[in-house]
Short mmCIF file of C-alpha atoms in Angstrom, two decimals:
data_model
loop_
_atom_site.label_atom_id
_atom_site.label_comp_id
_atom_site.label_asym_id
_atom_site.label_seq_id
_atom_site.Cartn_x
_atom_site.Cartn_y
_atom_site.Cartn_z
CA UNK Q 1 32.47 -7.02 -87.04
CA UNK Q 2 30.65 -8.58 -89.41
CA UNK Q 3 29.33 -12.55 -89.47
CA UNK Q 4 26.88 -14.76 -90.80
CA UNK Q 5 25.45 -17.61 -89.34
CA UNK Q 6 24.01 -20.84 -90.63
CA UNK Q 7 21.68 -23.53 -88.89
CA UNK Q 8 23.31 -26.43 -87.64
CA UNK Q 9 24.45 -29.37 -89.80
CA UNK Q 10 23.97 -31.88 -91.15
CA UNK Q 11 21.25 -32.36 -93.40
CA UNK Q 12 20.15 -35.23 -95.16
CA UNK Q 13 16.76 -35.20 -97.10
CA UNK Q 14 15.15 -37.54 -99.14
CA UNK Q 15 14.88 -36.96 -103.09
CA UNK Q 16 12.52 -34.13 -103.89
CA UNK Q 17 11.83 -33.41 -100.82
CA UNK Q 18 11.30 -29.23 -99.98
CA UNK Q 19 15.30 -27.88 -98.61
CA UNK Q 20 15.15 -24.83 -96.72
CA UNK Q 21 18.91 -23.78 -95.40
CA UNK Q 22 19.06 -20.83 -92.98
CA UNK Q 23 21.25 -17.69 -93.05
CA UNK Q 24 21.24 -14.70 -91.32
CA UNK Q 25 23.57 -11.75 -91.13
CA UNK Q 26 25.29 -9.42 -88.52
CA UNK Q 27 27.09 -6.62 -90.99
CA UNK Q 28 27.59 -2.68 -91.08
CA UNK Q 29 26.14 -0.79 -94.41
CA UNK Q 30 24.07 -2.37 -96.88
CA UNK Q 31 26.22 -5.95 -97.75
CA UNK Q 32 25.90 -8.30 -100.58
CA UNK Q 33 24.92 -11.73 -99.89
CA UNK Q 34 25.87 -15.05 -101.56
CA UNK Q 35 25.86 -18.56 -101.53
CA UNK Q 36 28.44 -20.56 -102.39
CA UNK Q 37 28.35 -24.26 -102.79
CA UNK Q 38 31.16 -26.95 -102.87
CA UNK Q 39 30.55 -30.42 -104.29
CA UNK Q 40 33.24 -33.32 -102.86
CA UNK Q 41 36.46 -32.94 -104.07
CA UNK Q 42 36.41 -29.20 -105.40
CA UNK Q 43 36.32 -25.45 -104.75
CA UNK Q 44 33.51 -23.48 -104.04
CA UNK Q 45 31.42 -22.28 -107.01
CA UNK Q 46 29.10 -19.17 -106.21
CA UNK Q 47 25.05 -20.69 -106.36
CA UNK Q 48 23.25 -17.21 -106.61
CA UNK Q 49 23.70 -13.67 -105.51
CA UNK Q 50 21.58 -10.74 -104.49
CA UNK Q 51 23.21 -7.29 -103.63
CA UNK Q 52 20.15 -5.22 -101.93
CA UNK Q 53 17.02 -5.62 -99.93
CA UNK Q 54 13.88 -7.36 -101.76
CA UNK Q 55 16.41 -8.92 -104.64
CA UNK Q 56 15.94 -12.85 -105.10
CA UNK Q 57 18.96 -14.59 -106.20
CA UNK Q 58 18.18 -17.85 -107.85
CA UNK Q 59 19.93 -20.44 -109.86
CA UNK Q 60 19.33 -24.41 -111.12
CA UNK Q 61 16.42 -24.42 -108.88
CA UNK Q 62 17.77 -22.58 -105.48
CA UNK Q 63 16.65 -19.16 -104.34
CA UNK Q 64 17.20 -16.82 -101.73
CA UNK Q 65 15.55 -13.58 -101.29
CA UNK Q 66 17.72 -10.44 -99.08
CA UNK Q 67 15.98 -9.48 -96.51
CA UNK Q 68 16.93 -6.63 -94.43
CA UNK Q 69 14.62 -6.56 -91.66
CA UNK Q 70 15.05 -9.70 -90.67
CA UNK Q 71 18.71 -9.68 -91.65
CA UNK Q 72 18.20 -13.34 -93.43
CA UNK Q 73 19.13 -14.77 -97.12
CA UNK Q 74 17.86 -18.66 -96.35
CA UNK Q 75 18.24 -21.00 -99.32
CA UNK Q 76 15.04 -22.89 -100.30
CA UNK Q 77 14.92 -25.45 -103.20
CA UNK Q 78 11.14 -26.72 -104.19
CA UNK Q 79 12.66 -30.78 -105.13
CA UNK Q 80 16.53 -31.36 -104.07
CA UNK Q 81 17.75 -34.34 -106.41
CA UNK Q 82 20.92 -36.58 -105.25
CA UNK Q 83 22.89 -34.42 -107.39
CA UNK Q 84 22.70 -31.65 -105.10
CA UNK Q 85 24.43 -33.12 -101.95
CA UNK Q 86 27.36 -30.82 -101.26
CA UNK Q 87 28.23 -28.15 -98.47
CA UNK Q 88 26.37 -25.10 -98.66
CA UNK Q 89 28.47 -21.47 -97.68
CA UNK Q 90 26.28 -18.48 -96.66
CA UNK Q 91 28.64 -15.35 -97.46
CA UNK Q 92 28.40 -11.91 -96.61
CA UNK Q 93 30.57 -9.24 -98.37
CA UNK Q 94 30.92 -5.40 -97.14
CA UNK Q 95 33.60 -2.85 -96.95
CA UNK Q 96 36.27 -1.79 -99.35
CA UNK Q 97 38.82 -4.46 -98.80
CA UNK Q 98 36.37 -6.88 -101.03
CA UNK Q 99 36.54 -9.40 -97.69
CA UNK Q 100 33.53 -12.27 -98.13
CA UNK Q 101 32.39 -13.26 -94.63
CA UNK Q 102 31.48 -16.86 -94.62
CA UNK Q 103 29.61 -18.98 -92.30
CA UNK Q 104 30.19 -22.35 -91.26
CA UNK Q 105 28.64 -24.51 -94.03
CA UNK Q 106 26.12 -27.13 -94.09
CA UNK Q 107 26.60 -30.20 -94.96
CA UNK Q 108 23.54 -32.09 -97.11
CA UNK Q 109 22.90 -35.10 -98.53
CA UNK Q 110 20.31 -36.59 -100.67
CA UNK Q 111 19.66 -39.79 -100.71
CA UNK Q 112 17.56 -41.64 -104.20
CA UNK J 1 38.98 -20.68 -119.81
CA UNK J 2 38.75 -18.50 -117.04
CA UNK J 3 40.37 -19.87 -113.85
CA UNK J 4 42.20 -19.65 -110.65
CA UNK J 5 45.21 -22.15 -110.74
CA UNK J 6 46.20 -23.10 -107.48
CA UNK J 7 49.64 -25.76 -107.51
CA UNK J 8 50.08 -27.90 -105.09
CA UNK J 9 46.87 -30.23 -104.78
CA UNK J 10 47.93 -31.32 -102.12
CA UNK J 11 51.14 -31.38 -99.76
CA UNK J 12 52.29 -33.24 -97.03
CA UNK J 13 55.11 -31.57 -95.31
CA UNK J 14 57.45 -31.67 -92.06
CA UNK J 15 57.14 -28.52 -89.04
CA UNK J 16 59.52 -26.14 -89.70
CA UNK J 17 60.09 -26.73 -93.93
CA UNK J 18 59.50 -23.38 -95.79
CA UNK J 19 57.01 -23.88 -98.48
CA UNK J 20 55.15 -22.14 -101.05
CA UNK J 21 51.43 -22.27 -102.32
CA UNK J 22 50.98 -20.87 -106.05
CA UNK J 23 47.81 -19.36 -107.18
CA UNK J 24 47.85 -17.93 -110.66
CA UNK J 25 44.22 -16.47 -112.41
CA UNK J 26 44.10 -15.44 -115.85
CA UNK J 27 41.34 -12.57 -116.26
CA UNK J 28 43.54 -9.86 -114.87
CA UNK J 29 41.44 -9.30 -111.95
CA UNK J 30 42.88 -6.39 -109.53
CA UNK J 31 41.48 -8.50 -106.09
CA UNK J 32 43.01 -11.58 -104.91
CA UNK J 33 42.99 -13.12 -101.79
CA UNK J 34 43.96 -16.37 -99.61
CA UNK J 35 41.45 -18.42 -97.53
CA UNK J 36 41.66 -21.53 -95.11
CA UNK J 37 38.49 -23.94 -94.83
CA UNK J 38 38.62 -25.87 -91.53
CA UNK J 39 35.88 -27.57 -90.10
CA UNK J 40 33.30 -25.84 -88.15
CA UNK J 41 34.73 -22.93 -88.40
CA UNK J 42 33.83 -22.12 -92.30
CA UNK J 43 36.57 -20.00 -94.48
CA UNK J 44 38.62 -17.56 -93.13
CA UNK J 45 40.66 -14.92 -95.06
CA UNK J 46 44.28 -15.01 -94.42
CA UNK J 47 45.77 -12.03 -96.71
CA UNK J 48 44.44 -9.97 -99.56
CA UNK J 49 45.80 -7.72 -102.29
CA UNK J 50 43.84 -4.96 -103.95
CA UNK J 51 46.65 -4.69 -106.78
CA UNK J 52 50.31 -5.39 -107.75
CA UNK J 53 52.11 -4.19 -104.72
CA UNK J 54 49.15 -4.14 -102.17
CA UNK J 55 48.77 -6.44 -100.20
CA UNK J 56 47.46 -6.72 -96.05
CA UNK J 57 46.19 -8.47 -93.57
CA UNK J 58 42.95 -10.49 -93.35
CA UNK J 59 41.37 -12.44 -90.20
CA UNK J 60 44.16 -15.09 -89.54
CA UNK J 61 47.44 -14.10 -90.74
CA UNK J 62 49.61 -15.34 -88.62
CA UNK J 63 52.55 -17.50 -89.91
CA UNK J 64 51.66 -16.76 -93.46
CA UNK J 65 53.44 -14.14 -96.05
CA UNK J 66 51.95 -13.09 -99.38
CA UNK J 67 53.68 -11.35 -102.59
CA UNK J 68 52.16 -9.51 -105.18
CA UNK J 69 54.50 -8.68 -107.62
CA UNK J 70 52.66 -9.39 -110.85
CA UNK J 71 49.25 -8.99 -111.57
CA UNK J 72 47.87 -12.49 -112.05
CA UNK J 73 50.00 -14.18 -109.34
CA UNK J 74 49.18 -14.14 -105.19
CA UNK J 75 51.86 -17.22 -103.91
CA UNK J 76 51.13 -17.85 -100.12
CA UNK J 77 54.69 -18.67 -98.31
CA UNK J 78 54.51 -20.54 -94.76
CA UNK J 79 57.62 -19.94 -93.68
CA UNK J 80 58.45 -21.84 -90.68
CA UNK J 81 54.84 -24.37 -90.86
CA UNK J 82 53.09 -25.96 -88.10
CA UNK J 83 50.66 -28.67 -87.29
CA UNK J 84 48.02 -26.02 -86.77
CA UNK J 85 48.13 -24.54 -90.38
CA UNK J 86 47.02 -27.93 -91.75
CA UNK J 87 44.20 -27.15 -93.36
CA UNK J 88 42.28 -26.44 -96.77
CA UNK J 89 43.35 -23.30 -98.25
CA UNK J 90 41.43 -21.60 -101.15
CA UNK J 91 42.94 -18.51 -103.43
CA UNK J 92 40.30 -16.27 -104.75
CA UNK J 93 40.24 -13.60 -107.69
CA UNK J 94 37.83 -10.87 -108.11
CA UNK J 95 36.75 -8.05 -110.51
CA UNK J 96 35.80 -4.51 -109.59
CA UNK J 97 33.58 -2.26 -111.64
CA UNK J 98 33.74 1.32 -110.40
CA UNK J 99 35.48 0.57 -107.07
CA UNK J 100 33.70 -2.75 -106.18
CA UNK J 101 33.99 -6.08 -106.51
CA UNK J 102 31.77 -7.92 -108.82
CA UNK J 103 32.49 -11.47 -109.20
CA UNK J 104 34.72 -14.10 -107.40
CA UNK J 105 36.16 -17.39 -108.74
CA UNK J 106 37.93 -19.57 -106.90
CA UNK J 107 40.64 -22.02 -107.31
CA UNK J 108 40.31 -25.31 -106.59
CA UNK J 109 41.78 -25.68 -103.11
CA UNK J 110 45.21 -27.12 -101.74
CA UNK J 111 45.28 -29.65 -99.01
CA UNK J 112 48.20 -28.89 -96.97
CA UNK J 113 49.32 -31.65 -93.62
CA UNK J 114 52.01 -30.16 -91.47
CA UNK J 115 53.31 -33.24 -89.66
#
């Protein structure tokens, strides 16, 4: 079946320092991939998206680019800022039933 | 505003007391579906529902029932709870264009102890 699978957690960085999360994917077809991200306290609110090979999803800063051959969508984000410590979801979704695949999350904090 | 309600916040209960989760969205999306966050092990779908009167089975269904008897409402009943379905629970709503989903929101979570 399908799965995704994150690195191991957690992270902390310094501010502006260079955040690369990885993700890669085990999935039948051609899946969409997301990540999700969910600051203390409250749901999960999707980050960015990309639904074929080559596309790069990015949004406030964060991108991710699908890559099929390597079966990857690792978020990268140039300078993180305090404001972006929250748990990070990697997401896979395939199949008619509309079922996202998560991984485990990541944990990161920034600290000023 | 566009939402997923999801009533109760949070809920401390006793093994064995039937209760039910609400989850109500408001942009008359045809998917919904339940999810439960526990640590390490990321979020796993319970049940979904493709429209009013569809509902079946995700990854961990076990001990849970789901209703879909209106459009904009997906309630999640435990009906005999246990210690092991305390957890973070997420409902989710979603919108297909020709066939396929194309966005998800999700509500904000319930907290649920089973003591």
């Amino acid at each position: 079946g399908d799965s995704v699978t994150q690195m191991e957690g957690p992270v902390t960085l310094s501010e502006e320092a260079f955040l690369t999360i990885n993700c890669t994917y085990t999935a039948t077809g051609y899946p969409s991939l997301f990540w999700y991200v969910q600051y203390p306290g409250e749901g999960l609110q999707l980050l960015l998206k990309a639904t074929k090979a080559d596309d790069k999803g990015s949004n406030k800063g964060f991108e991710a680019t699908y890559r099929k051959e390597t079966t990857s969508f690792h978020l990268e984000k140039g300078s993180v800022q305090v404001s972006d410590s929250a748990v990070y979801f990697c997401a896979l979704r395939s199949g008619a039933n509309s079922k996202l695949t998560f991984g485990k999350g990541i944990t990161l904090s920034v600290r000023p | 505003e566009a939402q997923v309600t999801q009533n109760p916040r949070y809920l401390i209960t006793v093994t064995g007391k039937k209760l039910t989760v609400t989850c109500s969205q408001n942009m008359n999306h045809e998917y919904m579906s339940w999810y439960r966050q526990d640590p390490g092990l990321g979020l796993r779908q319970i049940y979904y529902s493709m429209n009013v009167e569809v509902t079946d089975k995700g990854d961990v269904p076990e001990g849970y029932k789901v209703s879909r008897k209106e459009k904009r409402n997906f309630p999640l009943i435990l009906e005999s709870p246990s210690p092991n379905q305390t957890s973070l629970y997420f409902c989710a709503s979603s919108r297909h264009l020709r066939g396929s989903p194309i966005s998800y929101t999700f509500g904000s979570g319930t907290r649920l102890t089973v003591v």
